[in-house]
CSV table of C-alpha atoms in Angstrom, one decimal:
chain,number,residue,atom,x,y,z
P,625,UNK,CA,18.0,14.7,0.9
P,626,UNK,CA,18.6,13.9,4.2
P,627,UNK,CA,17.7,10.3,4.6
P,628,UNK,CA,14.9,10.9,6.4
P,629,UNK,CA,11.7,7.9,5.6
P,630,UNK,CA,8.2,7.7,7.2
P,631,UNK,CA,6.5,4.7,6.7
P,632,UNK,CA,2.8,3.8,8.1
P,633,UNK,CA,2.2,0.4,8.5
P,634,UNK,CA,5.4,-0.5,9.5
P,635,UNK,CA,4.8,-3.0,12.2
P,636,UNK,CA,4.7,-6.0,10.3
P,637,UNK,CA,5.0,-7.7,6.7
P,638,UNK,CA,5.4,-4.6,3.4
P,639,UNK,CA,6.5,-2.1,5.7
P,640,UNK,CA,8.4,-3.7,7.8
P,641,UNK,CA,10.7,-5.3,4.8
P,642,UNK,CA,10.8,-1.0,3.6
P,643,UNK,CA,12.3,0.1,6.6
P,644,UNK,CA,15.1,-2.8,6.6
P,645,UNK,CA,15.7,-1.9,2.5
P,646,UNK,CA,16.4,1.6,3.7
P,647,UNK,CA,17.5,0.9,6.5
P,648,UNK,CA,20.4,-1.0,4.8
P,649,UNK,CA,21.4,2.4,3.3
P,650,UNK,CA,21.5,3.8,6.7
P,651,UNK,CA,18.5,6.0,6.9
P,652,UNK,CA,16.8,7.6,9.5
P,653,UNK,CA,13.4,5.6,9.6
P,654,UNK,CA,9.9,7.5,11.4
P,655,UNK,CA,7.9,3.8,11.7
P,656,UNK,CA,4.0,3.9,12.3
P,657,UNK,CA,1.7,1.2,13.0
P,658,UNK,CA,-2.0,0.3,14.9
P,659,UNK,CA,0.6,-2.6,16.2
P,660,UNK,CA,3.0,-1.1,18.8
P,661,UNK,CA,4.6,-4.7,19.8
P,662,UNK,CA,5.2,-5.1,15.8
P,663,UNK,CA,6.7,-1.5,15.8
P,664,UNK,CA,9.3,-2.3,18.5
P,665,UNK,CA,10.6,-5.6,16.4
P,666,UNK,CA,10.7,-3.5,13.6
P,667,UNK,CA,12.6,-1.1,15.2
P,668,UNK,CA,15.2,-3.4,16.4
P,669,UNK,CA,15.8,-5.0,12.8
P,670,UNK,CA,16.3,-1.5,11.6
P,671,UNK,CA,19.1,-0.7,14.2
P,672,UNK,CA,21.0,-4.6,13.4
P,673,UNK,CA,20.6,-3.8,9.6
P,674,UNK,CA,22.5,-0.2,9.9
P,675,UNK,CA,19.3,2.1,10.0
P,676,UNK,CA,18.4,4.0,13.1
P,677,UNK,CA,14.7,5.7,14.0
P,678,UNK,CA,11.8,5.9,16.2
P,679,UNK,CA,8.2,4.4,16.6
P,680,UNK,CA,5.2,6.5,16.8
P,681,UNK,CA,1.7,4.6,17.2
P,682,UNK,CA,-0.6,5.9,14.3
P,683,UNK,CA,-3.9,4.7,13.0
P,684,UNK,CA,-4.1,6.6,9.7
P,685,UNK,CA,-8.0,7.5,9.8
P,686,UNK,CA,-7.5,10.1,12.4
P,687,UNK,CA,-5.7,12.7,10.7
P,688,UNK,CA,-4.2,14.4,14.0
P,689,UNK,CA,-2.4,11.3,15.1
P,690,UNK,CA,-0.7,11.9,11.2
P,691,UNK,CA,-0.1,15.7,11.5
P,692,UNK,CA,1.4,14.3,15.3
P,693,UNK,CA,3.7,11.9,13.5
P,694,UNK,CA,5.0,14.6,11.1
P,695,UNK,CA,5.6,16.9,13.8
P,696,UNK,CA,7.5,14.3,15.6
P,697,UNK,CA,9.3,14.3,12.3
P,698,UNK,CA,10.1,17.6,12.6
P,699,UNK,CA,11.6,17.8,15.9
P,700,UNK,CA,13.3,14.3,15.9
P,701,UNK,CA,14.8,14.3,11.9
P,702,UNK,CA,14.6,18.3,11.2
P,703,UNK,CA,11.9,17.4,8.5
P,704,UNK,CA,11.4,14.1,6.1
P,705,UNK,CA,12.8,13.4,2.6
P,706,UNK,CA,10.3,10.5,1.8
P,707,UNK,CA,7.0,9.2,3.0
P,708,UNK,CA,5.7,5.6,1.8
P,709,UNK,CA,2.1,5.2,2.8
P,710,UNK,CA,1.6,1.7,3.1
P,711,UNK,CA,-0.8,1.1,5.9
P,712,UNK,CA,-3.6,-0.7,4.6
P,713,UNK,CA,-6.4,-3.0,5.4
P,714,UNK,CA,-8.0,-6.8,3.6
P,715,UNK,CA,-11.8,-7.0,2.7
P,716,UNK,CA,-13.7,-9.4,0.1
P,717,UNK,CA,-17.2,-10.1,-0.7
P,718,UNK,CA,-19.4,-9.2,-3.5
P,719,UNK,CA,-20.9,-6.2,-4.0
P,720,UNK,CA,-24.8,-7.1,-3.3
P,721,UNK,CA,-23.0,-8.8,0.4
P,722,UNK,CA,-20.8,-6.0,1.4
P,723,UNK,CA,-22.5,-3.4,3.6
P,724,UNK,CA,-22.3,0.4,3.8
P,725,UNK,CA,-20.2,-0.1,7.1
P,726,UNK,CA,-17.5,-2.2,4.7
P,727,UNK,CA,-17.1,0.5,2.5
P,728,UNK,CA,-16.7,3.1,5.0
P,729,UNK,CA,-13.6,1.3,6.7
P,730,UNK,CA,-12.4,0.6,3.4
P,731,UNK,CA,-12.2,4.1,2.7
P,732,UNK,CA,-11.0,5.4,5.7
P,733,UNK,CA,-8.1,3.6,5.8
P,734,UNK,CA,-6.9,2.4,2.4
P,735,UNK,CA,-7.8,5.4,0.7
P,736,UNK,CA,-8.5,8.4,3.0
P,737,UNK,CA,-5.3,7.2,5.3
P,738,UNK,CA,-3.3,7.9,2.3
P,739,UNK,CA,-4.7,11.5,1.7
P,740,UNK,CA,-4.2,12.2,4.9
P,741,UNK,CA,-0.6,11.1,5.1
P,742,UNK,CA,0.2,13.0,2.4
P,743,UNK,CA,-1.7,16.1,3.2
P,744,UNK,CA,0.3,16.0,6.8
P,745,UNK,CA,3.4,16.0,5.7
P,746,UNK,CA,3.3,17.8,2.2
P,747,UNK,CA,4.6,21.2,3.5
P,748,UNK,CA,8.1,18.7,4.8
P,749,UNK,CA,8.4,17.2,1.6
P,750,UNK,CA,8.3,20.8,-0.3
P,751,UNK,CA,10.9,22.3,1.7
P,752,UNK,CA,12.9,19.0,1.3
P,753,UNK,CA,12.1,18.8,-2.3
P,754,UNK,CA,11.4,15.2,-1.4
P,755,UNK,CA,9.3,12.0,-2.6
P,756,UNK,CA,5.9,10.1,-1.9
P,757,UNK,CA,5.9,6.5,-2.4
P,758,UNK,CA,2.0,5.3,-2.2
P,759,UNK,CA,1.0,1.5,-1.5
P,760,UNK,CA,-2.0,0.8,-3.8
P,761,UNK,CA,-2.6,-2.7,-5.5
P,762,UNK,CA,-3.3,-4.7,-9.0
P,763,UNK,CA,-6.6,-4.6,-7.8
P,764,UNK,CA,-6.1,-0.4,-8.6
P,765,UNK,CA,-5.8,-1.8,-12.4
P,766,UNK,CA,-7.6,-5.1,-12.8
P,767,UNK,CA,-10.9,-4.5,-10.5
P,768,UNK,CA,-10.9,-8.6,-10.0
P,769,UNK,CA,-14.3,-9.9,-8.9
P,770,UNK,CA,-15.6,-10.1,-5.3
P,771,UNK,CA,-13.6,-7.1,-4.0
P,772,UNK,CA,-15.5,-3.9,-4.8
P,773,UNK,CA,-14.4,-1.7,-2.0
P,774,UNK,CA,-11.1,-2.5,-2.1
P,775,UNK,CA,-10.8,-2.0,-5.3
P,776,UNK,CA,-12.3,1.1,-5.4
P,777,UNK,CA,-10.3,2.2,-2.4
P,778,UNK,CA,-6.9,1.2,-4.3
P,779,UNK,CA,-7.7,2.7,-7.6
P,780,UNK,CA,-8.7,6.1,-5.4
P,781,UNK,CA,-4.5,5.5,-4.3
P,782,UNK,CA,-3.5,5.5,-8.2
P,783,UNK,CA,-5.9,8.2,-9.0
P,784,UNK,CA,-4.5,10.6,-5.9
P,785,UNK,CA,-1.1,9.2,-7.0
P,786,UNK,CA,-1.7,10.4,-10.5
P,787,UNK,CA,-3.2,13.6,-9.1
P,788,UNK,CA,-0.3,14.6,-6.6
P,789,UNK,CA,2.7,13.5,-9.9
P,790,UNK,CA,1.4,16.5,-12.3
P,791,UNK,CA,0.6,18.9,-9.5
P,792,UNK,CA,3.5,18.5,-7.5
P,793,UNK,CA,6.6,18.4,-10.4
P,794,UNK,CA,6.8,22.0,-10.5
P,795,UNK,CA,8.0,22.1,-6.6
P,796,UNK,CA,9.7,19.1,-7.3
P,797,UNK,CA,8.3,16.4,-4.6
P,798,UNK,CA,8.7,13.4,-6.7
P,799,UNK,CA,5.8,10.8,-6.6
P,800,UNK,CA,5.2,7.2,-7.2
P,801,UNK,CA,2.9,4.5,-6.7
P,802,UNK,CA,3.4,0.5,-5.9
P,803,UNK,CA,0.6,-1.5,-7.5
P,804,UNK,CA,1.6,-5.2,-6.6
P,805,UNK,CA,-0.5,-8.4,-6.7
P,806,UNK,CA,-0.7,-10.7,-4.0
P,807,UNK,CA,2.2,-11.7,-2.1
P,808,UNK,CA,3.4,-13.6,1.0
P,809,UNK,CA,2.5,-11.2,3.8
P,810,UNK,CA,0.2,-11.0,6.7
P,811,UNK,CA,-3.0,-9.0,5.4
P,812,UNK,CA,-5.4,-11.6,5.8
P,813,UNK,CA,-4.9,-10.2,9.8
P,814,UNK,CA,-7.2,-7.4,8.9
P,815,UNK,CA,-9.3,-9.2,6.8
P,816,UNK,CA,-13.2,-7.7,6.7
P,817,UNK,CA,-15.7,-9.5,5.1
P,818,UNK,CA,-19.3,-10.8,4.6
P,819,UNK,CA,-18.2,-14.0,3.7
P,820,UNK,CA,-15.6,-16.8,5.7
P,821,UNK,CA,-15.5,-18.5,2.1
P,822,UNK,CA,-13.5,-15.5,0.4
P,823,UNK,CA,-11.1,-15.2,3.3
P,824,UNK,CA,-10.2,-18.9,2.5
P,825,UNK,CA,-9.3,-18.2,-1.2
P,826,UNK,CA,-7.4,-14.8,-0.9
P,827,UNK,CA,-5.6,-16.9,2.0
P,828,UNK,CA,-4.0,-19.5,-1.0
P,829,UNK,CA,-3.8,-17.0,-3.4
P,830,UNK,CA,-1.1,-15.2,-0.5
P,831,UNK,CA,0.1,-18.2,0.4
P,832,UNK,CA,0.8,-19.4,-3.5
P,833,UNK,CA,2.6,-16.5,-4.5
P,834,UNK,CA,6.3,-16.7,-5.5
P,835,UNK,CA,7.2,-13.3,-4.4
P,836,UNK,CA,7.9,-12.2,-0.7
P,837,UNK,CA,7.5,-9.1,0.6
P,838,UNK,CA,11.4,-8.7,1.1
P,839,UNK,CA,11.3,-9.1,-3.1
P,840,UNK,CA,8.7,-6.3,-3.4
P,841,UNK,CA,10.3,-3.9,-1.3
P,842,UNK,CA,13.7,-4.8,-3.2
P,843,UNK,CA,11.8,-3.8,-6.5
P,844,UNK,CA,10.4,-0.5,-5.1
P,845,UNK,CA,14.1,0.6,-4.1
P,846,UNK,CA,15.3,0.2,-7.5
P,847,UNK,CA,12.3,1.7,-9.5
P,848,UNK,CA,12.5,4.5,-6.9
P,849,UNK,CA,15.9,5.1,-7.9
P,850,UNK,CA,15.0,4.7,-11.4
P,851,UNK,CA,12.3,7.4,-11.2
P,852,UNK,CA,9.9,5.1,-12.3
P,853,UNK,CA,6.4,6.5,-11.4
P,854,UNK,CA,3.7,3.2,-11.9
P,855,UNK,CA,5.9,0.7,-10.1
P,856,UNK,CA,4.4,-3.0,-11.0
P,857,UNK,CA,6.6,-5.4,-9.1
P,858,UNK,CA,5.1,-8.8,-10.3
P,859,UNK,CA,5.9,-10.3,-14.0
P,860,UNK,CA,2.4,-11.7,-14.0
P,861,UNK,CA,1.1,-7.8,-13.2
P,862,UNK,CA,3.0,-6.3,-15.8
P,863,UNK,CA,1.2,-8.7,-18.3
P,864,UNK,CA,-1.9,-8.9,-16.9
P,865,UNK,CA,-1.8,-4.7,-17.0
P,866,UNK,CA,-0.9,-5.0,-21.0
P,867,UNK,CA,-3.3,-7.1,-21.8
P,868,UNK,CA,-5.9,-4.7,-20.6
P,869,UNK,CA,-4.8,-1.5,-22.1
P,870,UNK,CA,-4.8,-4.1,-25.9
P,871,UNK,CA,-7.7,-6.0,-25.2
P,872,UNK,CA,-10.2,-5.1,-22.4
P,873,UNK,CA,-12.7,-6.8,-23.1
P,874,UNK,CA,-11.1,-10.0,-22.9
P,875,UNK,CA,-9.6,-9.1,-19.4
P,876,UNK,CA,-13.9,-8.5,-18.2
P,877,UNK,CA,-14.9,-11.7,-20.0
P,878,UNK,CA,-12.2,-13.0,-17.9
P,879,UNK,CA,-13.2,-11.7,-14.5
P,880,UNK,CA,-16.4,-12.4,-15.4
P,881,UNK,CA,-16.0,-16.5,-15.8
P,882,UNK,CA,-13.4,-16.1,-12.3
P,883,UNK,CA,-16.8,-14.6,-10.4
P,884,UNK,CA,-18.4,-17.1,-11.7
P,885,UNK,CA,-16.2,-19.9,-10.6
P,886,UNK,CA,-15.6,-17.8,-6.9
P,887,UNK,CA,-19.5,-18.1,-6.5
P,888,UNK,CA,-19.9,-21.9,-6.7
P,889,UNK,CA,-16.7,-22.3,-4.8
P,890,UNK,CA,-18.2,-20.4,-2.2
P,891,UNK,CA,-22.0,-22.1,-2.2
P,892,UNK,CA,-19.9,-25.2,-2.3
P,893,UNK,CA,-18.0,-24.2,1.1
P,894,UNK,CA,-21.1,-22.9,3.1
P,895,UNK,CA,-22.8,-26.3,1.6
């Protein structure tokens, strides 16, 4: 280990509260980001809280702008130790609403932006015997009503996470993945969707939360350290994930009554 971190979305809100965590330590921090000005403030942070880097614009659907990244990795660092793909993208609506357009940007980013992270710069992480840290979501676990795609895209990020742990143990790149519920950050900026109603409600349901992001990226560092691989940073998570390995149908009949109750809240705002 060198102390070498890329980390895609980087330019504002989960990302940016990684790089200062590490940062802290004093590592050497590769920052991407669609948001150039957010990159730069990031950036600066990391130099005042004892980390040092570069910024590299990177939109994580086109796969050459990754394999770029990495090979500015290469000549800058020497190589990378750990990648966290965490660029990622908000979308709502239900399923009969969302259109094939939806779910292709869904997957392009949130999913496919992941693959492609971690297909650019597997070869570094071999050689360095290093880690991947993947961004998913509850929503990978709990499929909650009125966010098909999104789910689906963030349960492909356990599923790849899953994948990559048994595959790549015996050249010993360690891997984990971050499924955490909401959380005060900025996503609703990206926000895609059929409906203005749902943007509303996963607005209060960010800005309700106890947790920051600076408290989630605190809890990945530890569990990182820990070697934990399914890393569930919210109590309320945890619970909500072992209620439905005991009792799943309870946890359906449950998201069942909350669609109901995200309908007529949603009739009642367009009314």
């Amino acid at each position: 280990m060198h102390n070498r971190m890329m980390i895609t979305g980087a330019g504002s809100g989960l990302g940016r509260e990684i790089a200062l965590r590490w940062a802290r330590d004093g590592w050497r921090l590769a920052l991407a980001d669609v948001n150039e000005a957010g990159l730069r403030e990031t950036l600066a942070l990391v130099r005042e809280a004892g980390g040092d880097g570069f910024t590299q614009r990177c939109d994580v659907r086109d796969y050459s702008q990754l394999t770029a990244l990495a090979q500015a990795c290469e000549e800058k660092f020497g190589g990378c130790d750990v990648i966290v793909n965490n660029a990622g993208v908000a979308s709502g609506g239900f399923f009969a609403e969302l259109s094939l357009e939806d779910w292709d940007w869904q997957i392009a980013v949130n999913l496919m932006g992941v693959v492609k992270g971690c297909k650019a710069f597997l070869a570094q992480l071999e050689r360095s015997r290093g880690r991947i840290i993947n961004i998913a979501s509850m929503a990978a676990l709990m499929q909650g009503p009125g966010m098909s795609n999104y789910n689906v895209a963030k349960a492909g990020v356990l599923a790849l996470s899953e994948s990559l742990l048994v595959e790549l143990r015996q050249v010993e790149v360690a891997v984990h993945v971050v499924c955490p519920s909401f959380f005060q950050t900025n996503l609703l900026d990206s926000f895609r969707g059929p409906n203005p109603a749902m943007k509303a409600q996963v607005g209060k349901l960010l800005e309700g939360s106890p947790i920051s992001a600076a408290d989630i990226a605190e809890h990945i560092h530890a569990q990182v350290a820990a070697g934990e691989f399914l890393i569930l940073p919210h109590e309320a998570g945890r619970q909500a994930w072992q209620l439905k390995c005991q009792a799943p149908e309870r946890l359906y009949d449950e998201m069942a009554d909350m669609a109901v109750k995200m309908r007529a809240k949603a009739r009642k705002t367009a009314d």
